[in-house]
């Protein structure tokens, strides 16, 4: 019995998708993205504004980008992601297409269709590519899982009502529940 040939996709395939259709590419496999919910978008907006104000107030040299924003994690043609929020402190990684390399800080807001991808596939991808801190904000479970890859790969889980302190920004605190009010 012959094995089925599994097609390997490249970044070129991403750029040929029909207008309005979004996908991510991980190790040559295409992962289509469903439209986000209102709560998903509200969390991205609130977190982007909150972290953006912090960066500006503290005079940090980092830049923050909400999705859709292209991140080319590897120096290959088979990995392309659009994190919900990307914070890049090394501006040499930024170009007209997005970010060439790992952002310092990534936040993904979980959707029902992205649960396995955010908790498993992307966690491993971000760990192996050099992301320093990764947050998984889960509206269904009302919790945020945080990986500070520079310190320890073990995650810390916070209920939405708790104040969360960032690992890479020691004086940045966030309360997700307050953002949903």
PDB file of N, CA and C in Angstrom, residues 13-116:
ATOM      1  N   UNK A  13       2.413  30.174  -0.226  1.00  0.00           N
ATOM      2  CA  UNK A  13       1.004  29.761  -0.194  1.00  0.00           C
ATOM      3  C   UNK A  13       0.165  30.709   0.669  1.00  0.00           C
ATOM      4  N   UNK A  14       0.744  31.194   1.768  1.00  0.00           N
ATOM      5  CA  UNK A  14       0.034  32.137   2.638  1.00  0.00           C
ATOM      6  C   UNK A  14      -0.348  33.392   1.849  1.00  0.00           C
ATOM      7  N   UNK A  15       0.592  33.883   1.061  1.00  0.00           N
ATOM      8  CA  UNK A  15       0.348  35.112   0.309  1.00  0.00           C
ATOM      9  C   UNK A  15      -0.586  34.927  -0.882  1.00  0.00           C
ATOM     10  N   UNK A  16      -0.922  33.693  -1.216  1.00  0.00           N
ATOM     11  CA  UNK A  16      -1.866  33.460  -2.319  1.00  0.00           C
ATOM     12  C   UNK A  16      -3.277  33.130  -1.828  1.00  0.00           C
ATOM     13  N   UNK A  17      -3.487  33.186  -0.503  1.00  0.00           N
ATOM     14  CA  UNK A  17      -4.832  32.930   0.020  1.00  0.00           C
ATOM     15  C   UNK A  17      -5.785  34.029  -0.447  1.00  0.00           C
ATOM     16  N   UNK A  18      -7.065  33.697  -0.624  1.00  0.00           N
ATOM     17  CA  UNK A  18      -8.044  34.719  -1.016  1.00  0.00           C
ATOM     18  C   UNK A  18      -8.128  35.837   0.030  1.00  0.00           C
ATOM     19  N   UNK A  19      -8.451  37.040  -0.426  1.00  0.00           N
ATOM     20  CA  UNK A  19      -8.597  38.210   0.445  1.00  0.00           C
ATOM     21  C   UNK A  19      -9.498  37.877   1.634  1.00  0.00           C
ATOM     22  N   UNK A  20      -9.042  38.210   2.835  1.00  0.00           N
ATOM     23  CA  UNK A  20      -9.840  38.000   4.042  1.00  0.00           C
ATOM     24  C   UNK A  20      -9.657  36.632   4.684  1.00  0.00           C
ATOM     25  N   UNK A  21      -9.049  35.688   3.999  1.00  0.00           N
ATOM     26  CA  UNK A  21      -8.814  34.369   4.568  1.00  0.00           C
ATOM     27  C   UNK A  21      -7.444  34.374   5.238  1.00  0.00           C
ATOM     28  N   UNK A  22      -7.413  33.920   6.497  1.00  0.00           N
ATOM     29  CA  UNK A  22      -6.164  33.925   7.246  1.00  0.00           C
ATOM     30  C   UNK A  22      -5.776  32.509   7.633  1.00  0.00           C
ATOM     31  N   UNK A  23      -4.472  32.288   7.673  1.00  0.00           N
ATOM     32  CA  UNK A  23      -3.948  30.980   8.067  1.00  0.00           C
ATOM     33  C   UNK A  23      -2.571  31.180   8.670  1.00  0.00           C
ATOM     34  N   UNK A  24      -2.144  30.184   9.424  1.00  0.00           N
ATOM     35  CA  UNK A  24      -0.780  30.152   9.931  1.00  0.00           C
ATOM     36  C   UNK A  24      -0.124  28.916   9.332  1.00  0.00           C
ATOM     37  N   UNK A  25       1.178  28.956   9.276  1.00  0.00           N
ATOM     38  CA  UNK A  25       1.957  27.882   8.679  1.00  0.00           C
ATOM     39  C   UNK A  25       2.958  27.406   9.719  1.00  0.00           C
ATOM     40  N   UNK A  26       2.856  26.145  10.101  1.00  0.00           N
ATOM     41  CA  UNK A  26       3.754  25.602  11.119  1.00  0.00           C
ATOM     42  C   UNK A  26       4.361  24.319  10.577  1.00  0.00           C
ATOM     43  N   UNK A  27       5.673  24.365  10.390  1.00  0.00           N
ATOM     44  CA  UNK A  27       6.417  23.221   9.844  1.00  0.00           C
ATOM     45  C   UNK A  27       5.801  22.700   8.554  1.00  0.00           C
ATOM     46  N   UNK A  28       5.412  23.613   7.681  1.00  0.00           N
ATOM     47  CA  UNK A  28       4.890  23.247   6.383  1.00  0.00           C
ATOM     48  C   UNK A  28       3.427  22.840   6.356  1.00  0.00           C
ATOM     49  N   UNK A  29       2.765  22.888   7.497  1.00  0.00           N
ATOM     50  CA  UNK A  29       1.349  22.533   7.564  1.00  0.00           C
ATOM     51  C   UNK A  29       0.509  23.795   7.715  1.00  0.00           C
ATOM     52  N   UNK A  30      -0.516  23.921   6.871  1.00  0.00           N
ATOM     53  CA  UNK A  30      -1.392  25.090   6.869  1.00  0.00           C
ATOM     54  C   UNK A  30      -2.488  24.892   7.916  1.00  0.00           C
ATOM     55  N   UNK A  31      -2.688  25.942   8.735  1.00  0.00           N
ATOM     56  CA  UNK A  31      -3.730  25.930   9.767  1.00  0.00           C
ATOM     57  C   UNK A  31      -4.623  27.145   9.533  1.00  0.00           C
ATOM     58  N   UNK A  32      -5.831  26.880   9.049  1.00  0.00           N
ATOM     59  CA  UNK A  32      -6.762  27.965   8.756  1.00  0.00           C
ATOM     60  C   UNK A  32      -7.248  28.590  10.063  1.00  0.00           C
ATOM     61  N   UNK A  33      -7.535  29.886  10.022  1.00  0.00           N
ATOM     62  CA  UNK A  33      -7.952  30.618  11.221  1.00  0.00           C
ATOM     63  C   UNK A  33      -9.413  31.049  11.087  1.00  0.00           C
ATOM     64  N   UNK A  34     -10.194  30.739  12.116  1.00  0.00           N
ATOM     65  CA  UNK A  34     -11.601  31.142  12.144  1.00  0.00           C
ATOM     66  C   UNK A  34     -11.705  32.605  12.570  1.00  0.00           C
ATOM     67  N   UNK A  35     -12.781  33.281  12.176  1.00  0.00           N
ATOM     68  CA  UNK A  35     -12.960  34.671  12.629  1.00  0.00           C
ATOM     69  C   UNK A  35     -13.055  34.719  14.155  1.00  0.00           C
ATOM     70  N   UNK A  36     -12.462  35.736  14.783  1.00  0.00           N
ATOM     71  CA  UNK A  36     -12.476  35.829  16.249  1.00  0.00           C
ATOM     72  C   UNK A  36     -13.830  36.301  16.779  1.00  0.00           C
ATOM     73  N   UNK A  37     -14.069  35.996  18.058  1.00  0.00           N
ATOM     74  CA  UNK A  37     -15.291  36.452  18.720  1.00  0.00           C
ATOM     75  C   UNK A  37     -15.096  37.887  19.223  1.00  0.00           C
ATOM     76  N   UNK A  38     -16.176  38.493  19.667  1.00  0.00           N
ATOM     77  CA  UNK A  38     -16.118  39.849  20.211  1.00  0.00           C
ATOM     78  C   UNK A  38     -15.228  39.891  21.457  1.00  0.00           C
ATOM     79  N   UNK A  39     -15.394  38.928  22.368  1.00  0.00           N
ATOM     80  CA  UNK A  39     -14.580  38.896  23.598  1.00  0.00           C
ATOM     81  C   UNK A  39     -13.098  38.741  23.243  1.00  0.00           C
ATOM     82  N   UNK A  40     -12.812  37.905  22.281  1.00  0.00           N
ATOM     83  CA  UNK A  40     -11.440  37.707  21.815  1.00  0.00           C
ATOM     84  C   UNK A  40     -10.847  39.043  21.370  1.00  0.00           C
ATOM     85  N   UNK A  41     -11.576  39.770  20.541  1.00  0.00           N
ATOM     86  CA  UNK A  41     -11.095  41.051  20.031  1.00  0.00           C
ATOM     87  C   UNK A  41     -10.987  42.102  21.133  1.00  0.00           C
ATOM     88  N   UNK A  42     -11.943  42.092  22.075  1.00  0.00           N
ATOM     89  CA  UNK A  42     -11.891  43.050  23.188  1.00  0.00           C
ATOM     90  C   UNK A  42     -10.629  42.826  24.021  1.00  0.00           C
ATOM     91  N   UNK A  43     -10.323  41.563  24.313  1.00  0.00           N
ATOM     92  CA  UNK A  43      -9.124  41.259  25.100  1.00  0.00           C
ATOM     93  C   UNK A  43      -7.854  41.684  24.363  1.00  0.00           C
ATOM     94  N   UNK A  44      -7.784  41.424  23.075  1.00  0.00           N
ATOM     95  CA  UNK A  44      -6.608  41.840  22.306  1.00  0.00           C
ATOM     96  C   UNK A  44      -6.472  43.361  22.341  1.00  0.00           C
ATOM     97  N   UNK A  45      -7.575  44.053  22.132  1.00  0.00           N
ATOM     98  CA  UNK A  45      -7.550  45.516  22.131  1.00  0.00           C
ATOM     99  C   UNK A  45      -7.116  46.069  23.486  1.00  0.00           C
ATOM    100  N   UNK A  46      -7.730  45.587  24.557  1.00  0.00           N
ATOM    101  CA  UNK A  46      -7.419  46.075  25.910  1.00  0.00           C
ATOM    102  C   UNK A  46      -5.967  45.764  26.299  1.00  0.00           C
ATOM    103  N   UNK A  47      -5.532  44.542  26.026  1.00  0.00           N
ATOM    104  CA  UNK A  47      -4.155  44.172  26.369  1.00  0.00           C
ATOM    105  C   UNK A  47      -3.139  44.976  25.562  1.00  0.00           C
ATOM    106  N   UNK A  48      -3.410  45.169  24.274  1.00  0.00           N
ATOM    107  CA  UNK A  48      -2.508  45.952  23.430  1.00  0.00           C
ATOM    108  C   UNK A  48      -2.393  47.377  23.946  1.00  0.00           C
ATOM    109  N   UNK A  49      -3.530  47.987  24.291  1.00  0.00           N
ATOM    110  CA  UNK A  49      -3.499  49.361  24.800  1.00  0.00           C
ATOM    111  C   UNK A  49      -2.764  49.438  26.136  1.00  0.00           C
ATOM    112  N   UNK A  50      -3.071  48.506  27.037  1.00  0.00           N
ATOM    113  CA  UNK A  50      -2.473  48.505  28.379  1.00  0.00           C
ATOM    114  C   UNK A  50      -0.947  48.328  28.297  1.00  0.00           C
ATOM    115  N   UNK A  51      -0.505  47.322  27.556  1.00  0.00           N
ATOM    116  CA  UNK A  51       0.932  47.057  27.438  1.00  0.00           C
ATOM    117  C   UNK A  51       1.610  48.170  26.643  1.00  0.00           C
ATOM    118  N   UNK A  52       0.933  48.668  25.607  1.00  0.00           N
ATOM    119  CA  UNK A  52       1.479  49.769  24.808  1.00  0.00           C
ATOM    120  C   UNK A  52       1.707  51.024  25.641  1.00  0.00           C
ATOM    121  N   UNK A  53       0.733  51.360  26.527  1.00  0.00           N
ATOM    122  CA  UNK A  53       0.898  52.525  27.421  1.00  0.00           C
ATOM    123  C   UNK A  53       2.080  52.304  28.351  1.00  0.00           C
ATOM    124  N   UNK A  54       2.199  51.088  28.880  1.00  0.00           N
ATOM    125  CA  UNK A  54       3.311  50.759  29.769  1.00  0.00           C
ATOM    126  C   UNK A  54       4.647  50.979  29.045  1.00  0.00           C
ATOM    127  N   UNK A  55       4.775  50.434  27.835  1.00  0.00           N
ATOM    128  CA  UNK A  55       6.018  50.556  27.072  1.00  0.00           C
ATOM    129  C   UNK A  55       6.349  52.027  26.833  1.00  0.00           C
ATOM    130  N   UNK A  56       5.357  52.800  26.446  1.00  0.00           N
ATOM    131  CA  UNK A  56       5.583  54.223  26.152  1.00  0.00           C
ATOM    132  C   UNK A  56       5.936  55.000  27.421  1.00  0.00           C
ATOM    133  N   UNK A  57       5.204  54.781  28.506  1.00  0.00           N
ATOM    134  CA  UNK A  57       5.432  55.489  29.769  1.00  0.00           C
ATOM    135  C   UNK A  57       6.817  55.190  30.340  1.00  0.00           C
ATOM    136  N   UNK A  58       7.233  53.948  30.231  1.00  0.00           N
ATOM    137  CA  UNK A  58       8.523  53.536  30.803  1.00  0.00           C
ATOM    138  C   UNK A  58       9.696  53.806  29.867  1.00  0.00           C
ATOM    139  N   UNK A  59       9.408  54.309  28.671  1.00  0.00           N
ATOM    140  CA  UNK A  59      10.482  54.611  27.733  1.00  0.00           C
ATOM    141  C   UNK A  59      11.181  53.382  27.192  1.00  0.00           C
ATOM    142  N   UNK A  60      10.461  52.274  27.159  1.00  0.00           N
ATOM    143  CA  UNK A  60      11.042  51.036  26.636  1.00  0.00           C
ATOM    144  C   UNK A  60      11.243  51.159  25.130  1.00  0.00           C
ATOM    145  N   UNK A  61      12.174  50.428  24.610  1.00  0.00           N
ATOM    146  CA  UNK A  61      12.485  50.477  23.181  1.00  0.00           C
ATOM    147  C   UNK A  61      11.693  49.441  22.383  1.00  0.00           C
ATOM    148  N   UNK A  62      10.725  48.813  22.993  1.00  0.00           N
ATOM    149  CA  UNK A  62       9.963  47.748  22.347  1.00  0.00           C
ATOM    150  C   UNK A  62       8.783  48.307  21.553  1.00  0.00           C
ATOM    151  N   UNK A  63       8.287  47.491  20.620  1.00  0.00           N
ATOM    152  CA  UNK A  63       7.098  47.832  19.855  1.00  0.00           C
ATOM    153  C   UNK A  63       6.098  46.702  20.008  1.00  0.00           C
ATOM    154  N   UNK A  64       4.808  47.063  20.021  1.00  0.00           N
ATOM    155  CA  UNK A  64       3.740  46.084  20.190  1.00  0.00           C
ATOM    156  C   UNK A  64       2.851  46.083  18.955  1.00  0.00           C
ATOM    157  N   UNK A  65       2.486  44.884  18.511  1.00  0.00           N
ATOM    158  CA  UNK A  65       1.654  44.728  17.320  1.00  0.00           C
ATOM    159  C   UNK A  65       0.553  43.700  17.585  1.00  0.00           C
ATOM    160  N   UNK A  66      -0.715  44.089  17.378  1.00  0.00           N
ATOM    161  CA  UNK A  66      -1.798  43.106  17.452  1.00  0.00           C
ATOM    162  C   UNK A  66      -1.946  42.394  16.106  1.00  0.00           C
ATOM    163  N   UNK A  67      -2.581  41.234  16.110  1.00  0.00           N
ATOM    164  CA  UNK A  67      -2.866  40.505  14.870  1.00  0.00           C
ATOM    165  C   UNK A  67      -3.856  41.311  14.028  1.00  0.00           C
ATOM    166  N   UNK A  68      -3.785  41.195  12.735  1.00  0.00           N
ATOM    167  CA  UNK A  68      -2.853  40.354  11.988  1.00  0.00           C
ATOM    168  C   UNK A  68      -1.491  41.022  11.828  1.00  0.00           C
ATOM    169  N   UNK A  69      -0.468  40.343  12.268  1.00  0.00           N
ATOM    170  CA  UNK A  69       0.910  40.808  12.152  1.00  0.00           C
ATOM    171  C   UNK A  69       1.778  39.580  11.895  1.00  0.00           C
ATOM    172  N   UNK A  70       2.505  39.585  10.809  1.00  0.00           N
ATOM    173  CA  UNK A  70       3.284  38.421  10.385  1.00  0.00           C
ATOM    174  C   UNK A  70       4.541  38.247  11.232  1.00  0.00           C
ATOM    175  N   UNK A  71       4.731  37.019  11.713  1.00  0.00           N
ATOM    176  CA  UNK A  71       5.934  36.664  12.454  1.00  0.00           C
ATOM    177  C   UNK A  71       6.551  35.437  11.778  1.00  0.00           C
ATOM    178  N   UNK A  72       7.775  35.623  11.291  1.00  0.00           N
ATOM    179  CA  UNK A  72       8.531  34.561  10.641  1.00  0.00           C
ATOM    180  C   UNK A  72       9.545  34.070  11.667  1.00  0.00           C
ATOM    181  N   UNK A  73       9.179  33.039  12.424  1.00  0.00           N
ATOM    182  CA  UNK A  73       9.990  32.597  13.552  1.00  0.00           C
ATOM    183  C   UNK A  73      11.318  31.981  13.143  1.00  0.00           C
ATOM    184  N   UNK A  74      11.317  31.254  12.066  1.00  0.00           N
ATOM    185  CA  UNK A  74      12.513  30.522  11.650  1.00  0.00           C
ATOM    186  C   UNK A  74      13.033  31.071  10.335  1.00  0.00           C
ATOM    187  N   UNK A  75      14.247  30.723  10.027  1.00  0.00           N
ATOM    188  CA  UNK A  75      14.830  31.148   8.756  1.00  0.00           C
ATOM    189  C   UNK A  75      14.480  30.121   7.676  1.00  0.00           C
ATOM    190  N   UNK A  76      13.215  29.740   7.624  1.00  0.00           N
ATOM    191  CA  UNK A  76      12.770  28.809   6.594  1.00  0.00           C
ATOM    192  C   UNK A  76      11.485  29.336   5.966  1.00  0.00           C
ATOM    193  N   UNK A  77      11.015  28.667   4.985  1.00  0.00           N
ATOM    194  CA  UNK A  77       9.809  29.084   4.268  1.00  0.00           C
ATOM    195  C   UNK A  77       8.578  28.323   4.740  1.00  0.00           C
ATOM    196  N   UNK A  78       8.702  27.586   5.849  1.00  0.00           N
ATOM    197  CA  UNK A  78       7.619  26.702   6.260  1.00  0.00           C
ATOM    198  C   UNK A  78       7.000  27.058   7.610  1.00  0.00           C
ATOM    199  N   UNK A  79       7.341  28.221   8.175  1.00  0.00           N
ATOM    200  CA  UNK A  79       6.757  28.631   9.450  1.00  0.00           C
ATOM    201  C   UNK A  79       6.417  30.114   9.402  1.00  0.00           C
ATOM    202  N   UNK A  80       5.141  30.386   9.651  1.00  0.00           N
ATOM    203  CA  UNK A  80       4.604  31.749   9.636  1.00  0.00           C
ATOM    204  C   UNK A  80       3.444  31.759  10.616  1.00  0.00           C
ATOM    205  N   UNK A  81       3.489  32.637  11.620  1.00  0.00           N
ATOM    206  CA  UNK A  81       2.391  32.726  12.582  1.00  0.00           C
ATOM    207  C   UNK A  81       1.936  34.171  12.720  1.00  0.00           C
ATOM    208  N   UNK A  82       0.727  34.331  13.228  1.00  0.00           N
ATOM    209  CA  UNK A  82       0.167  35.645  13.527  1.00  0.00           C
ATOM    210  C   UNK A  82      -0.305  35.645  14.978  1.00  0.00           C
ATOM    211  N   UNK A  83       0.620  35.823  15.940  1.00  0.00           N
ATOM    212  CA  UNK A  83       0.198  35.856  17.342  1.00  0.00           C
ATOM    213  C   UNK A  83      -0.834  36.965  17.553  1.00  0.00           C
ATOM    214  N   UNK A  84      -1.705  36.786  18.527  1.00  0.00           N
ATOM    215  CA  UNK A  84      -2.702  37.827  18.807  1.00  0.00           C
ATOM    216  C   UNK A  84      -2.018  39.126  19.200  1.00  0.00           C
ATOM    217  N   UNK A  85      -0.941  39.020  19.982  1.00  0.00           N
ATOM    218  CA  UNK A  85      -0.150  40.199  20.351  1.00  0.00           C
ATOM    219  C   UNK A  85       1.327  39.809  20.334  1.00  0.00           C
ATOM    220  N   UNK A  86       2.134  40.644  19.687  1.00  0.00           N
ATOM    221  CA  UNK A  86       3.582  40.434  19.634  1.00  0.00           C
ATOM    222  C   UNK A  86       4.272  41.680  20.156  1.00  0.00           C
ATOM    223  N   UNK A  87       5.245  41.490  21.051  1.00  0.00           N
ATOM    224  CA  UNK A  87       6.078  42.591  21.534  1.00  0.00           C
ATOM    225  C   UNK A  87       7.510  42.282  21.107  1.00  0.00           C
ATOM    226  N   UNK A  88       8.070  43.218  20.340  1.00  0.00           N
ATOM    227  CA  UNK A  88       9.414  43.036  19.794  1.00  0.00           C
ATOM    228  C   UNK A  88      10.314  44.145  20.336  1.00  0.00           C
ATOM    229  N   UNK A  89      11.398  43.763  21.000  1.00  0.00           N
ATOM    230  CA  UNK A  89      12.319  44.745  21.572  1.00  0.00           C
ATOM    231  C   UNK A  89      13.558  44.948  20.711  1.00  0.00           C
ATOM    232  N   UNK A  90      13.892  44.002  19.885  1.00  0.00           N
ATOM    233  CA  UNK A  90      15.027  44.121  18.964  1.00  0.00           C
ATOM    234  C   UNK A  90      14.469  44.601  17.623  1.00  0.00           C
ATOM    235  N   UNK A  91      14.536  45.907  17.410  1.00  0.00           N
ATOM    236  CA  UNK A  91      13.921  46.496  16.217  1.00  0.00           C
ATOM    237  C   UNK A  91      14.584  46.056  14.918  1.00  0.00           C
ATOM    238  N   UNK A  92      15.772  45.469  14.994  1.00  0.00           N
ATOM    239  CA  UNK A  92      16.410  44.970  13.771  1.00  0.00           C
ATOM    240  C   UNK A  92      15.640  43.773  13.198  1.00  0.00           C
ATOM    241  N   UNK A  93      14.758  43.171  13.992  1.00  0.00           N
ATOM    242  CA  UNK A  93      13.933  42.059  13.509  1.00  0.00           C
ATOM    243  C   UNK A  93      12.735  42.542  12.688  1.00  0.00           C
ATOM    244  N   UNK A  94      12.432  43.834  12.785  1.00  0.00           N
ATOM    245  CA  UNK A  94      11.250  44.372  12.100  1.00  0.00           C
ATOM    246  C   UNK A  94      11.584  44.779  10.673  1.00  0.00           C
ATOM    247  N   UNK A  95      10.693  44.416   9.754  1.00  0.00           N
ATOM    248  CA  UNK A  95      10.823  44.833   8.367  1.00  0.00           C
ATOM    249  C   UNK A  95       9.426  45.117   7.807  1.00  0.00           C
ATOM    250  N   UNK A  96       9.334  45.426   6.534  1.00  0.00           N
ATOM    251  CA  UNK A  96       8.043  45.771   5.935  1.00  0.00           C
ATOM    252  C   UNK A  96       7.047  44.618   5.948  1.00  0.00           C
ATOM    253  N   UNK A  97       7.534  43.387   6.098  1.00  0.00           N
ATOM    254  CA  UNK A  97       6.643  42.220   6.101  1.00  0.00           C
ATOM    255  C   UNK A  97       6.194  41.815   7.497  1.00  0.00           C
ATOM    256  N   UNK A  98       6.883  42.279   8.540  1.00  0.00           N
ATOM    257  CA  UNK A  98       6.542  41.899   9.907  1.00  0.00           C
ATOM    258  C   UNK A  98       7.780  41.739  10.763  1.00  0.00           C
ATOM    259  N   UNK A  99       7.857  40.612  11.445  1.00  0.00           N
ATOM    260  CA  UNK A  99       8.970  40.327  12.365  1.00  0.00           C
ATOM    261  C   UNK A  99       9.718  39.094  11.875  1.00  0.00           C
ATOM    262  N   UNK A 100      11.022  39.252  11.616  1.00  0.00           N
ATOM    263  CA  UNK A 100      11.877  38.144  11.186  1.00  0.00           C
ATOM    264  C   UNK A 100      12.637  37.637  12.409  1.00  0.00           C
ATOM    265  N   UNK A 101      12.079  36.654  13.073  1.00  0.00           N
ATOM    266  CA  UNK A 101      12.658  36.120  14.296  1.00  0.00           C
ATOM    267  C   UNK A 101      11.615  36.118  15.399  1.00  0.00           C
ATOM    268  N   UNK A 102      12.017  35.704  16.565  1.00  0.00           N
ATOM    269  CA  UNK A 102      11.088  35.560  17.680  1.00  0.00           C
ATOM    270  C   UNK A 102      10.815  36.898  18.374  1.00  0.00           C
ATOM    271  N   UNK A 103       9.530  37.219  18.597  1.00  0.00           N
ATOM    272  CA  UNK A 103       9.215  38.358  19.465  1.00  0.00           C
ATOM    273  C   UNK A 103       9.700  38.037  20.886  1.00  0.00           C
ATOM    274  N   UNK A 104       9.838  39.068  21.700  1.00  0.00           N
ATOM    275  CA  UNK A 104      10.222  38.847  23.100  1.00  0.00           C
ATOM    276  C   UNK A 104       9.048  38.323  23.918  1.00  0.00           C
ATOM    277  N   UNK A 105       7.854  38.796  23.597  1.00  0.00           N
ATOM    278  CA  UNK A 105       6.666  38.545  24.410  1.00  0.00           C
ATOM    279  C   UNK A 105       5.516  38.284  23.437  1.00  0.00           C
ATOM    280  N   UNK A 106       4.819  37.162  23.629  1.00  0.00           N
ATOM    281  CA  UNK A 106       3.691  36.805  22.778  1.00  0.00           C
ATOM    282  C   UNK A 106       2.485  36.493  23.656  1.00  0.00           C
ATOM    283  N   UNK A 107       1.319  36.981  23.218  1.00  0.00           N
ATOM    284  CA  UNK A 107       0.055  36.647  23.885  1.00  0.00           C
ATOM    285  C   UNK A 107      -0.875  36.042  22.852  1.00  0.00           C
ATOM    286  N   UNK A 108      -1.462  34.914  23.194  1.00  0.00           N
ATOM    287  CA  UNK A 108      -2.514  34.296  22.386  1.00  0.00           C
ATOM    288  C   UNK A 108      -3.779  34.256  23.234  1.00  0.00           C
ATOM    289  N   UNK A 109      -4.905  34.687  22.650  1.00  0.00           N
ATOM    290  CA  UNK A 109      -6.207  34.576  23.296  1.00  0.00           C
ATOM    291  C   UNK A 109      -6.862  33.340  22.691  1.00  0.00           C
ATOM    292  N   UNK A 110      -7.213  32.397  23.538  1.00  0.00           N
ATOM    293  CA  UNK A 110      -7.734  31.107  23.082  1.00  0.00           C
ATOM    294  C   UNK A 110      -9.143  31.256  22.517  1.00  0.00           C
ATOM    295  N   UNK A 111      -9.333  30.647  21.371  1.00  0.00           N
ATOM    296  CA  UNK A 111     -10.659  30.478  20.770  1.00  0.00           C
ATOM    297  C   UNK A 111     -10.969  28.986  20.818  1.00  0.00           C
ATOM    298  N   UNK A 112     -12.244  28.600  20.747  1.00  0.00           N
ATOM    299  CA  UNK A 112     -12.547  27.161  20.755  1.00  0.00           C
ATOM    300  C   UNK A 112     -11.780  26.398  19.663  1.00  0.00           C
ATOM    301  N   UNK A 113     -11.590  27.020  18.511  1.00  0.00           N
ATOM    302  CA  UNK A 113     -10.907  26.337  17.413  1.00  0.00           C
ATOM    303  C   UNK A 113      -9.382  26.347  17.549  1.00  0.00           C
ATOM    304  N   UNK A 114      -8.844  27.150  18.474  1.00  0.00           N
ATOM    305  CA  UNK A 114      -7.378  27.258  18.591  1.00  0.00           C
ATOM    306  C   UNK A 114      -6.819  26.649  19.874  1.00  0.00           C
ATOM    307  N   UNK A 115      -7.668  26.032  20.683  1.00  0.00           N
ATOM    308  CA  UNK A 115      -7.249  25.536  22.001  1.00  0.00           C
ATOM    309  C   UNK A 115      -5.998  24.654  21.933  1.00  0.00           C
ATOM    310  N   UNK A 116      -6.038  23.594  21.166  1.00  0.00           N
ATOM    311  CA  UNK A 116      -4.899  22.661  21.093  1.00  0.00           C
ATOM    312  C   UNK A 116      -3.669  23.367  20.509  1.00  0.00           C
TER     313      UNK A 116
END
